[in-house]
CSV table of C-alpha atoms and ligand atoms in Angstrom, one decimal:
chain,number,residue,atom,x,y,z
R,1102,MET,CA,0.0,0.2,0.0
R,1103,ASN,CA,0.8,3.6,-0.7
R,1104,ASP,CA,2.7,5.6,1.5
R,1105,LEU,CA,0.7,8.6,1.6
R,1106,LEU,CA,0.9,12.5,2.8
R,1107,VAL,CA,-2.7,14.2,2.4
R,1108,LYS,CA,-1.3,18.1,1.8
R,1109,GLY,CA,-3.0,21.5,2.6
R,1110,ALA,CA,-6.1,20.8,3.8
R,1111,ALA,CA,-8.1,24.2,4.9
R,1112,HIS,CA,-9.8,22.6,7.6
R,1113,LEU,CA,-10.1,19.1,8.6
R,1114,TRP,CA,-12.8,17.4,11.2
R,1115,THR,CA,-12.1,14.4,13.2
R,1116,GLY,CA,-15.5,13.3,14.4
R,1117,LEU,CA,-14.7,14.2,17.9
R,1118,ARG,CA,-16.4,16.1,19.9
R,1119,GLY,CA,-16.4,19.7,21.2
R,1120,ALA,CA,-13.3,21.7,21.3
R,1121,ALA,CA,-11.4,18.3,19.7
R,1122,MET,CA,-13.9,18.8,16.2
R,1123,ARG,CA,-11.8,20.5,14.6
R,1124,SER,CA,-7.6,19.9,14.5
R,1125,SER,CA,-6.3,23.0,15.9
R,1126,ILE,CA,-2.5,21.6,14.6
R,1127,GLY,CA,-2.8,21.4,10.8
R,1128,ALA,CA,-4.6,19.5,8.6
R,1129,ASP,CA,-2.3,17.4,6.8
R,1130,ILE,CA,-2.8,13.4,7.3
R,1131,ARG,CA,0.6,11.0,6.8
R,1132,ILE,CA,-0.7,7.6,6.5
R,1133,ARG,CA,1.1,3.9,6.4
R,1134,SER,CA,-0.4,1.2,5.8
R,1135,GLY,CA,-4.0,2.5,5.3
R,1136,LEU,CA,-3.8,4.1,9.0
R,1137,ILE,CA,-3.0,7.6,10.2
R,1138,THR,CA,0.3,7.7,11.6
R,1139,ALA,CA,0.4,11.8,12.2
R,1140,ILE,CA,-1.8,14.9,11.7
R,1141,GLY,CA,-0.1,18.5,11.5
R,1142,THR,CA,1.8,20.7,9.2
R,1143,LEU,CA,4.1,17.7,7.9
R,1144,ALA,CA,6.7,17.7,5.1
R,1145,PRO,CA,6.7,15.3,2.4
R,1146,GLU,CA,9.1,12.7,3.3
R,1147,PRO,CA,11.1,10.5,0.5
R,1148,GLY,CA,9.5,8.3,-1.2
R,1149,GLU,CA,5.7,9.4,0.2
R,1150,ARG,CA,2.7,10.2,-2.9
R,1151,VAL,CA,1.4,13.8,-1.8
R,1152,LEU,CA,-2.4,14.4,-2.3
R,1153,ASP,CA,-2.8,17.7,-3.0
R,1154,ALA,CA,-5.7,18.7,-0.9
R,1155,ALA,CA,-5.4,22.6,-0.7
R,1156,GLY,CA,-8.2,24.7,-0.4
R,1157,CYS,CA,-10.6,21.3,0.5
R,1158,VAL,CA,-12.1,20.4,3.8
R,1159,VAL,CA,-11.4,17.4,5.1
R,1160,TYR,CA,-14.0,15.3,7.0
R,1161,PRO,CA,-14.0,11.1,8.6
R,1162,GLY,CA,-15.8,9.3,6.0
R,1163,TRP,CA,-19.4,8.8,6.8
R,1164,ILE,CA,-20.2,5.3,8.2
R,1165,ASN,CA,-24.3,4.9,6.8
R,1166,THR,CA,-25.8,2.4,9.2
R,1167,HIS,CA,-28.7,0.8,7.6
R,1168,HIS,CA,-29.6,0.9,4.3
R,1169,HIS,CA,-31.5,-1.4,1.6
R,1170,LEU,CA,-29.6,-1.7,-1.3
R,1171,PHE,CA,-31.6,-3.9,-2.9
R,1172,GLN,CA,-33.7,-0.4,-3.4
R,1173,SER,CA,-31.6,1.5,-5.4
R,1174,LEU,CA,-33.3,0.6,-7.8
R,1175,LEU,CA,-37.0,1.1,-7.0
R,1176,LYS,CA,-36.9,5.3,-6.7
R,1177,GLY,CA,-39.7,7.7,-6.9
R,1178,ILE,CA,-42.0,4.9,-8.1
R,1179,PRO,CA,-45.4,6.3,-8.8
R,1180,ALA,CA,-47.9,3.9,-7.2
R,1181,GLY,CA,-45.8,4.6,-3.5
R,1182,ILE,CA,-44.5,8.4,-3.8
R,1183,ASN,CA,-47.3,10.1,-1.3
R,1184,LEU,CA,-48.3,7.0,1.0
R,1185,ALA,CA,-47.4,5.6,4.1
R,1186,LEU,CA,-45.0,3.2,5.4
R,1187,VAL,CA,-47.3,0.2,5.8
R,1188,PRO,CA,-49.5,0.6,2.5
R,1189,TRP,CA,-46.0,1.9,0.7
R,1190,LEU,CA,-44.4,-1.5,2.1
R,1191,ALA,CA,-47.2,-2.9,-0.3
R,1192,ALA,CA,-47.3,-0.7,-2.9
R,1193,VAL,CA,-43.4,-0.7,-3.7
R,1194,PRO,CA,-40.5,-3.3,-1.9
R,1195,VAL,CA,-42.9,-6.1,-1.1
R,1196,PRO,CA,-44.4,-6.8,-4.7
R,1197,TYR,CA,-41.0,-5.0,-6.9
R,1198,ARG,CA,-39.3,-7.7,-4.9
R,1199,ARG,CA,-39.6,-10.5,-7.8
R,1200,PHE,CA,-37.9,-8.7,-10.3
R,1201,PHE,CA,-34.5,-9.2,-7.8
R,1202,ASP,CA,-34.6,-13.2,-8.3
R,1203,ARG,CA,-31.7,-12.9,-10.5
R,1204,GLU,CA,-28.1,-12.1,-9.0
R,1205,GLU,CA,-27.5,-9.4,-11.8
R,1206,ALA,CA,-30.5,-7.7,-10.5
R,1207,LEU,CA,-29.4,-7.7,-7.4
R,1208,ARG,CA,-26.0,-6.6,-8.1
R,1209,LEU,CA,-26.5,-3.9,-10.2
R,1210,ALA,CA,-28.7,-2.2,-7.2
R,1211,ALA,CA,-25.8,-3.3,-5.1
R,1212,ARG,CA,-23.7,-0.9,-7.2
R,1213,VAL,CA,-25.8,2.2,-8.2
R,1214,GLY,CA,-26.2,2.6,-4.2
R,1215,LEU,CA,-22.9,2.0,-3.2
R,1216,VAL,CA,-21.4,4.1,-6.4
R,1217,GLU,CA,-24.3,7.2,-5.1
R,1218,LEU,CA,-23.0,6.7,-1.5
R,1219,MET,CA,-19.5,6.7,-2.3
R,1220,LEU,CA,-19.7,10.3,-3.9
R,1221,SER,CA,-21.1,11.6,-1.1
R,1222,GLY,CA,-18.4,10.5,1.3
R,1223,CYS,CA,-19.6,7.5,2.5
R,1224,THR,CA,-17.1,5.1,3.5
R,1225,THR,CA,-18.7,2.2,5.5
R,1226,VAL,CA,-22.2,0.7,4.5
R,1227,ALA,CA,-24.7,-1.3,6.3
R,1228,ASP,CA,-27.0,-3.1,4.3
R,1229,HIS,CA,-29.9,-4.6,6.4
R,1230,GLN,CA,-30.6,-7.2,3.2
R,1231,TYR,CA,-33.6,-8.8,3.8
R,1232,HIS,CA,-34.1,-10.4,0.3
R,1233,TYR,CA,-33.7,-13.9,1.2
R,1234,TYR,CA,-36.7,-17.0,0.7
R,1235,PRO,CA,-36.4,-20.6,0.9
R,1236,GLY,CA,-34.7,-22.4,-3.1
R,1237,MET,CA,-33.4,-18.5,-3.5
R,1238,PRO,CA,-31.6,-19.3,-6.4
R,1239,PHE,CA,-28.0,-17.4,-5.8
R,1240,ASP,CA,-25.9,-16.4,-3.0
R,1241,ALA,CA,-27.2,-13.0,-2.5
R,1242,SER,CA,-24.8,-12.4,0.9
R,1243,ALA,CA,-21.5,-13.1,-1.3
R,1244,ALA,CA,-23.0,-11.0,-4.1
R,1245,VAL,CA,-23.7,-7.7,-1.8
R,1246,PHE,CA,-19.9,-8.2,0.1
R,1247,HIS,CA,-18.3,-8.7,-3.5
R,1248,GLU,CA,-19.8,-5.0,-4.8
R,1249,ALA,CA,-18.5,-3.7,-1.9
R,1250,GLU,CA,-15.2,-5.6,-2.3
R,1251,ARG,CA,-14.9,-3.8,-5.8
R,1252,LEU,CA,-15.6,-0.2,-4.8
R,1253,GLY,CA,-12.8,-0.9,-2.0
R,1254,LEU,CA,-15.7,0.2,0.9
R,1255,ARG,CA,-16.0,-1.9,3.8
R,1256,LEU,CA,-19.4,-3.6,4.2
R,1257,VAL,CA,-21.4,-4.3,7.6
R,1258,LEU,CA,-24.5,-7.5,5.9
R,1259,CYS,CA,-27.4,-7.1,8.5
R,1260,ARG,CA,-28.8,-10.2,7.5
R,1261,GLY,CA,-32.7,-10.1,7.4
R,1262,GLY,CA,-35.2,-11.6,6.6
R,1263,GLN,CA,-38.7,-13.5,8.1
R,1264,THR,CA,-39.4,-16.6,9.4
R,1265,VAL,CA,-43.3,-15.0,9.4
R,1266,ALA,CA,-45.2,-14.1,6.5
R,1267,ARG,CA,-46.7,-10.4,6.9
R,1268,ALA,CA,-50.1,-10.6,5.0
R,1269,MET,CA,-50.1,-7.0,2.8
R,1270,SER,CA,-53.4,-5.3,2.7
R,1271,ASP,CA,-54.1,-7.6,-0.2
R,1272,GLY,CA,-53.3,-10.5,1.8
R,1273,HIS,CA,-50.9,-12.2,-0.2
R,1274,ALA,CA,-46.9,-12.3,-0.8
R,1275,PRO,CA,-44.9,-12.9,-3.9
R,1276,PRO,CA,-42.7,-16.4,-3.0
R,1277,GLN,CA,-40.0,-13.7,-2.9
R,1278,ALA,CA,-41.1,-12.8,0.8
R,1279,ALA,CA,-41.9,-16.3,1.6
R,1280,PRO,CA,-40.4,-16.9,5.2
R,1281,GLU,CA,-37.4,-19.0,6.1
R,1282,THR,CA,-37.4,-21.2,9.6
R,1283,LEU,CA,-35.8,-20.3,12.3
R,1284,GLU,CA,-33.5,-23.0,11.6
R,1285,GLY,CA,-32.6,-22.3,8.2
R,1286,PHE,CA,-32.3,-18.9,8.6
R,1287,MET,CA,-29.9,-19.3,11.7
R,1288,ALA,CA,-27.9,-21.6,9.7
R,1289,SER,CA,-27.2,-19.3,7.0
R,1290,ILE,CA,-26.6,-16.0,9.4
R,1291,GLU,CA,-23.6,-19.1,11.1
R,1292,ALA,CA,-23.2,-20.1,7.3
R,1293,ASP,CA,-21.8,-16.2,6.1
R,1294,VAL,CA,-19.8,-15.6,9.8
R,1295,ARG,CA,-17.6,-18.5,8.9
R,1296,ARG,CA,-17.5,-16.9,5.4
R,1297,PHE,CA,-17.0,-13.5,5.6
R,1298,HIS,CA,-17.5,-12.0,9.2
R,1299,ASP,CA,-14.4,-10.2,10.4
R,1300,PRO,CA,-14.7,-8.7,14.0
R,1301,SER,CA,-11.1,-6.6,13.7
R,1302,SER,CA,-11.2,-2.7,14.8
R,1303,PHE,CA,-10.5,-2.6,11.4
R,1304,SER,CA,-12.6,-4.9,9.4
R,1305,MET,CA,-13.7,-4.7,6.1
R,1306,ARG,CA,-16.7,-7.3,6.6
R,1307,ARG,CA,-19.0,-7.9,8.9
R,1308,VAL,CA,-22.4,-9.9,9.5
R,1309,VAL,CA,-25.3,-9.1,11.6
R,1310,SER,CA,-27.8,-11.3,12.8
R,1311,ALA,CA,-31.2,-8.5,11.4
R,1312,ILE,CA,-34.5,-9.9,11.5
R,1313,THR,CA,-36.4,-7.6,9.4
R,1314,THR,CA,-38.7,-6.8,12.2
R,1315,PRO,CA,-39.0,-8.0,15.7
R,1316,ASN,CA,-42.9,-7.4,15.6
R,1317,TRP,CA,-44.3,-8.7,12.4
R,1318,SER,CA,-41.0,-10.8,10.7
R,1319,CYS,CA,-40.8,-13.7,13.3
R,1320,ARG,CA,-42.9,-15.2,15.8
R,1321,PRO,CA,-42.0,-13.5,19.7
R,1322,GLU,CA,-40.3,-16.9,21.0
R,1323,GLU,CA,-37.8,-16.9,18.2
R,1324,LEU,CA,-36.3,-13.3,19.4
R,1325,LYS,CA,-34.4,-14.6,22.3
R,1326,PRO,CA,-32.7,-17.7,20.7
R,1327,MET,CA,-31.6,-15.4,17.8
R,1328,ALA,CA,-30.3,-13.0,20.4
R,1329,ARG,CA,-28.1,-15.6,22.2
R,1330,GLU,CA,-27.0,-17.1,19.0
R,1331,ALA,CA,-25.8,-13.8,17.8
R,1332,ARG,CA,-23.7,-13.6,20.8
R,1333,ARG,CA,-22.6,-16.5,20.9
R,1334,LEU,CA,-21.3,-16.1,17.1
R,1335,GLY,CA,-19.9,-12.5,18.6
R,1336,ILE,CA,-22.4,-10.7,16.2
R,1337,ARG,CA,-24.5,-7.6,16.3
R,1338,LEU,CA,-28.4,-7.3,16.0
R,1339,HIS,CA,-29.9,-5.3,14.0
R,1340,SER,CA,-33.8,-4.5,13.0
R,1341,HIS,CA,-36.3,-1.6,12.4
R,1342,LEU,CA,-38.4,-0.6,16.0
R,1343,SER,CA,-40.8,2.2,16.2
R,1344,GLU,CA,-40.4,4.3,12.5
R,1345,THR,CA,-44.2,4.7,13.2
R,1346,HIS,CA,-47.1,4.7,15.4
R,1347,ASP,CA,-47.8,1.1,14.5
R,1348,TYR,CA,-45.2,0.0,16.6
R,1349,VAL,CA,-46.7,1.3,19.4
R,1350,ARG,CA,-49.7,0.3,19.0
R,1351,TRP,CA,-48.9,-3.2,18.1
R,1352,ALA,CA,-47.0,-3.6,21.3
R,1353,ARG,CA,-49.7,-1.9,23.4
R,1354,GLU,CA,-52.7,-4.2,21.9
R,1355,VAL,CA,-51.1,-7.7,21.7
R,1356,HIS,CA,-47.9,-7.3,24.8
R,1357,ASP,CA,-49.0,-4.6,26.6
R,1358,CYS,CA,-45.7,-2.7,27.2
R,1359,THR,CA,-43.9,-0.2,24.9
R,1360,PRO,CA,-41.9,-1.2,21.8
R,1361,MET,CA,-38.6,-0.9,23.9
R,1362,GLU,CA,-40.1,-3.1,26.9
R,1363,PHE,CA,-41.0,-5.6,24.2
R,1364,VAL,CA,-37.3,-6.3,23.2
R,1365,GLU,CA,-36.1,-6.0,26.2
R,1366,ARG,CA,-38.0,-8.8,27.3
R,1367,HIS,CA,-36.6,-10.7,24.4
R,1368,GLU,CA,-33.3,-9.6,25.1
R,1369,TRP,CA,-32.6,-7.4,22.1
R,1370,VAL,CA,-31.3,-4.5,24.1
R,1371,GLY,CA,-27.7,-3.2,24.4
R,1372,PRO,CA,-24.8,-2.1,23.5
R,1373,ASP,CA,-24.5,-4.8,20.9
R,1374,VAL,CA,-27.6,-3.8,19.3
R,1375,TRP,CA,-28.9,-0.8,17.2
R,1376,PHE,CA,-32.6,-0.5,15.5
R,1377,ALA,CA,-33.0,1.8,12.4
R,1378,HIS,CA,-35.7,4.9,12.6
R,1379,MET,CA,-36.5,5.3,16.4
R,1380,VAL,CA,-38.8,7.9,16.0
R,1381,HIS,CA,-42.1,7.3,18.6
R,1382,LEU,CA,-40.1,7.0,21.8
R,1383,ASP,CA,-41.1,8.0,24.8
R,1384,ASP,CA,-39.0,9.1,27.6
R,1385,ALA,CA,-38.9,5.7,29.6
R,1386,GLU,CA,-38.1,4.4,26.2
R,1387,LEU,CA,-35.5,6.9,25.3
R,1388,LYS,CA,-33.7,6.7,28.8
R,1389,ARG,CA,-33.7,3.1,28.4
R,1390,CYS,CA,-32.0,3.4,25.3
R,1391,ALA,CA,-29.0,5.3,27.3
R,1392,GLU,CA,-28.8,3.2,30.0
R,1393,THR,CA,-28.6,0.1,27.7
R,1394,GLY,CA,-26.6,1.5,25.0
R,1395,THR,CA,-29.5,0.7,22.2
R,1396,GLY,CA,-28.5,2.5,19.4
R,1397,ILE,CA,-30.2,4.2,17.0
R,1398,ALA,CA,-29.8,4.5,13.0
R,1399,HIS,CA,-30.9,8.0,12.4
R,1400,CYS,CA,-33.1,8.3,9.4
R,1401,PRO,CA,-34.2,11.8,9.1
R,1402,GLN,CA,-35.1,11.7,4.9
R,1403,SER,CA,-36.6,8.7,4.8
R,1404,ASN,CA,-39.0,10.0,7.9
R,1405,ALA,CA,-40.0,12.6,6.4
R,1406,ARG,CA,-40.7,10.6,2.4
R,1407,LEU,CA,-43.1,8.8,4.5
R,1408,GLY,CA,-44.5,11.1,6.7
R,1409,SER,CA,-43.4,8.9,9.9
R,1410,GLY,CA,-42.3,11.5,12.2
R,1411,ILE,CA,-39.1,13.3,13.2
R,1412,ALA,CA,-36.9,11.1,15.9
R,1413,ARG,CA,-36.2,12.5,19.3
R,1414,ILE,CA,-32.7,13.0,18.3
R,1415,PRO,CA,-31.5,15.8,20.4
R,1416,GLU,CA,-33.0,14.3,23.7
R,1417,ALA,CA,-31.7,10.5,22.6
R,1418,LEU,CA,-28.1,13.0,22.1
R,1419,ALA,CA,-28.5,14.7,25.4
R,1420,LEU,CA,-29.0,11.5,27.1
R,1421,GLY,CA,-26.0,9.3,26.3
R,1422,VAL,CA,-28.1,7.5,23.4
R,1423,PRO,CA,-25.5,5.9,20.7
R,1424,VAL,CA,-27.0,7.4,17.4
R,1425,SER,CA,-25.8,7.5,14.0
R,1426,LEU,CA,-27.0,8.0,10.6
R,1427,ALA,CA,-28.4,6.0,8.2
R,1428,VAL,CA,-30.4,6.5,4.4
R,1429,ASP,CA,-32.7,3.7,4.8
R,1430,GLY,CA,-33.5,2.2,1.4
R,1431,ALA,CA,-34.0,4.3,-1.9
R,1432,ALA,CA,-37.5,3.1,-2.5
R,1433,SER,CA,-38.4,5.8,0.8
R,1434,ASN,CA,-35.7,7.9,0.0
R,1435,GLU,CA,-34.9,9.1,-3.5
R,1436,ALA,CA,-31.8,10.8,-3.0
R,1437,ALA,CA,-29.7,7.8,-1.0
R,1438,ASP,CA,-26.8,9.8,-0.1
R,1439,MET,CA,-24.8,10.3,2.9
R,1440,ALA,CA,-24.5,14.7,1.9
R,1441,SER,CA,-28.4,14.6,1.5
R,1442,GLU,CA,-29.2,12.8,4.6
R,1443,ALA,CA,-26.3,14.8,7.1
R,1444,HIS,CA,-28.6,18.2,5.6
R,1445,ALA,CA,-31.6,17.0,6.6
R,1446,CYS,CA,-30.3,16.0,9.8
R,1447,TRP,CA,-29.1,19.6,10.6
R,1448,LEU,CA,-32.1,21.0,9.1
R,1449,VAL,CA,-35.2,19.2,10.5
R,1450,HIS,CA,-34.1,18.9,14.5
R,1451,ARG,CA,-34.2,22.9,14.1
R,1452,ALA,CA,-37.9,22.5,13.1
R,1453,ARG,CA,-39.7,20.4,15.2
R,1454,PRO,CA,-41.7,22.2,18.1
R,1455,GLY,CA,-41.5,20.5,21.2
R,1456,PRO,CA,-38.8,21.0,24.1
R,1457,PHE,CA,-35.9,21.9,21.5
R,1458,GLY,CA,-38.2,23.0,18.9
R,1459,GLY,CA,-38.0,26.6,17.7
R,1460,ASN,CA,-34.1,25.9,18.8
R,1461,ALA,CA,-31.9,26.5,16.4
R,1462,ALA,CA,-28.8,25.4,18.1
R,1463,ALA,CA,-30.8,21.7,18.8
R,1464,MET,CA,-28.8,20.7,16.3
R,1465,THR,CA,-25.3,21.8,14.9
R,1466,VAL,CA,-23.0,21.1,12.1
R,1467,GLU,CA,-20.6,19.1,14.8
R,1468,ASP,CA,-23.3,17.7,16.3
R,1469,VAL,CA,-23.7,16.0,12.5
R,1470,VAL,CA,-20.7,15.2,11.7
R,1471,HIS,CA,-20.9,13.5,15.2
R,1472,VAL,CA,-23.4,11.4,14.8
R,1473,GLY,CA,-22.6,10.4,10.9
R,1474,THR,CA,-18.8,9.2,11.5
R,1475,ALA,CA,-18.2,8.4,15.3
R,1476,GLY,CA,-21.5,7.7,16.1
R,1477,GLY,CA,-21.7,5.1,12.7
R,1478,ALA,CA,-18.5,3.5,14.2
R,1479,ARG,CA,-19.7,3.1,17.6
R,1480,VAL,CA,-23.2,1.7,16.8
R,1481,LEU,CA,-21.0,-1.0,14.1
R,1482,GLY,CA,-18.6,-1.4,16.6
R,1483,LEU,CA,-16.2,-0.4,14.1
R,1484,ASP,CA,-13.6,0.9,16.7
R,1485,GLY,CA,-10.8,1.6,14.2
R,1486,THR,CA,-12.8,3.7,12.0
R,1487,GLY,CA,-15.3,6.8,12.4
R,1488,THR,CA,-12.9,9.9,13.8
R,1489,LEU,CA,-9.3,11.2,12.5
R,1490,GLU,CA,-7.1,10.3,15.1
R,1491,VAL,CA,-3.4,9.1,14.8
R,1492,GLY,CA,-3.9,5.1,15.4
R,1493,LYS,CA,-7.3,5.3,13.2
R,1494,ALA,CA,-7.9,3.5,10.1
R,1495,ALA,CA,-7.4,6.6,6.9
R,1496,ASP,CA,-10.7,5.9,5.6
R,1497,LEU,CA,-11.8,10.1,5.3
R,1498,ALA,CA,-13.3,12.5,2.6
R,1499,VAL,CA,-11.6,15.5,0.8
R,1500,TYR,CA,-14.4,17.7,-0.5
R,1501,ASP,CA,-13.5,20.3,-2.9
R,1502,LEU,CA,-15.6,23.6,-2.5
R,1503,ASP,CA,-15.4,24.9,-5.8
R,1504,GLN,CA,-19.5,25.6,-6.6
R,1505,PRO,CA,-21.4,28.9,-6.3
R,1506,ARG,CA,-22.5,27.4,-3.6
R,1507,HIS,CA,-19.7,27.3,-1.4
R,1508,PHE,CA,-18.8,31.0,-2.6
R,1509,GLY,CA,-18.7,33.9,-0.1
R,1510,LEU,CA,-18.9,31.1,2.9
R,1511,HIS,CA,-17.0,33.1,6.5
R,1512,ASP,CA,-16.9,29.4,7.6
R,1513,PRO,CA,-15.8,26.6,4.8
R,1514,ALA,CA,-15.6,23.7,7.1
R,1515,ILE,CA,-19.0,23.4,7.7
R,1516,ALA,CA,-19.9,23.7,3.7
R,1517,PRO,CA,-20.5,19.4,3.6
R,1518,VAL,CA,-23.1,19.9,5.9
R,1519,ALA,CA,-24.6,23.2,6.0
R,1520,SER,CA,-24.4,24.5,1.7
R,1521,GLY,CA,-26.9,21.2,1.0
R,1522,GLY,CA,-26.1,19.7,-2.2
R,1523,ARG,CA,-23.1,17.2,-2.6
R,1524,PRO,CA,-19.7,18.4,-2.7
R,1525,THR,CA,-17.2,17.4,-5.3
R,1526,LEU,CA,-14.7,14.9,-3.9
R,1527,ARG,CA,-10.6,15.9,-4.3
R,1528,ALA,CA,-10.4,12.8,-3.0
R,1529,LEU,CA,-12.2,9.6,-1.2
R,1530,LEU,CA,-10.4,7.2,1.1
R,1531,VAL,CA,-11.0,3.8,2.3
R,1532,HIS,CA,-7.7,2.0,4.5
R,1533,GLY,CA,-5.5,4.9,3.0
R,1534,ARG,CA,-6.6,3.6,-0.8
R,1535,ILE,CA,-8.1,5.9,-2.8
R,1536,VAL,CA,-11.3,4.8,-4.6
R,1537,VAL,CA,-12.9,7.8,-5.5
R,1538,GLU,CA,-10.3,10.8,-6.7
R,1539,ASN,CA,-11.3,14.0,-8.6
R,1540,ASP,CA,-14.5,13.2,-8.3
R,1541,ALA,CA,-14.8,9.7,-10.2
R,1542,ILE,CA,-14.1,6.3,-9.3
R,1543,PRO,CA,-11.2,4.9,-11.3
R,1544,GLY,CA,-12.4,2.3,-13.7
R,1545,LEU,CA,-16.1,2.8,-13.4
R,1546,ASP,CA,-18.3,3.5,-16.4
R,1547,MET,CA,-20.5,6.0,-15.7
R,1548,ALA,CA,-22.4,5.8,-18.4
R,1549,GLN,CA,-22.7,2.3,-18.6
R,1550,LEU,CA,-23.7,2.1,-14.8
R,1551,ARG,CA,-27.2,4.5,-16.0
R,1552,ARG,CA,-27.4,2.2,-19.1
R,1553,ASP,CA,-27.6,-0.7,-17.3
R,1554,ALA,CA,-30.1,0.9,-14.6
R,1555,GLU,CA,-32.2,2.7,-17.2
R,1556,ALA,CA,-32.5,-1.1,-19.0
R,1557,PHE,CA,-33.8,-2.6,-15.6
R,1558,VAL,CA,-36.3,0.2,-14.9
R,1559,LYS,CA,-37.6,-0.5,-18.3
R,1560,LEU,CA,-37.6,-4.3,-17.6
R,1561,MET,CA,-39.9,-3.6,-14.6
R,1562,LEU,CA,-41.8,-1.1,-16.2
I,1738,ZN,ZN1,-35.3,0.0,6.8
């Protein structure tokens, strides 16, 4: 691996909180064997490649902790564009699953989603891949890992699926949404762990046990065996929770408790568990998240798009809940990139009424960067990533502020979050390797990717 010096950036954000957020000792970064070995004002050393970052702003790579990559070819489907979660599920992801019964289709969707994320400065992706069913004709886990590896990204495969068929409004689901047995589901996760899981701090591949929802995708008595098996295997747990009022109503009506109480009864809380959304949490549930270290994948754009609500993230942060940022699937978030997500995160909490409402300091740019980088590393347990510090992996985005929207800024460091839009990348590095240079992915034929995506959309139509 090349010895590298990222030289001349105007600003460096570390991902840490408080005064340590902005580097005060200089913004040059020395990289050896994929790791940061020095930060400061540094002179080039013999044999070292210098990456010119003059005028740029350097952030840690974004860590996206909840996605459904297969949905990357299901953006803006008219039948679902104005629907709430449950009717939207019945109109978009469920019926369209039948188009993803070929490996090439899943691979193409994953490629589109990963490329979109990379160009927004994202270096780690947790894909909640739930497209599995009995007799599936290809290896979906290997396909997604392979696409991420080709592009050079870290991938956390959250192996979802269902052991109970979830009846949609028309009372039936396609064969691609048929349930697995609990034994089959768990055996497949164990096999994925054996094949792909690397528990190290700098891991490029992780596997997580991630039934699609604890409410509707399995029987309650199956949750405890799943949790225990995951802990025996040394992997994390992930799922959706409290995205809409339906979760709250279901827990109250069926189990006479809150959704957090329900998952806690079944041992699905702890620092090795994170849930997507968590929009509708009461005070006691927020407190329990903090006490147990249970994490949140905050998806402000998807929550707004589906009309689900605004998660209580400022309160969660104040209590010390592990909070991360995520795009959710592109079928409920037409631009599934981390730059848009960070911008939305910065804005929505300021607009929300309530104890922090009307408060322009409810969510600062510093909060957003911390949540989207260090926060993601924490919930995924990727200790070697998420901040720009000596000894950490060189996962970083070098943003070139070369668009009119950035001209005239008094504090250019905030531009990638506060200005909105997608800032162009001078470079994106994952473990010291340049995976984006001058806003392009070396070796990727973007025109071909567009043609392939258009052809697949035409086929579905
Ligand atoms: Zn989701």
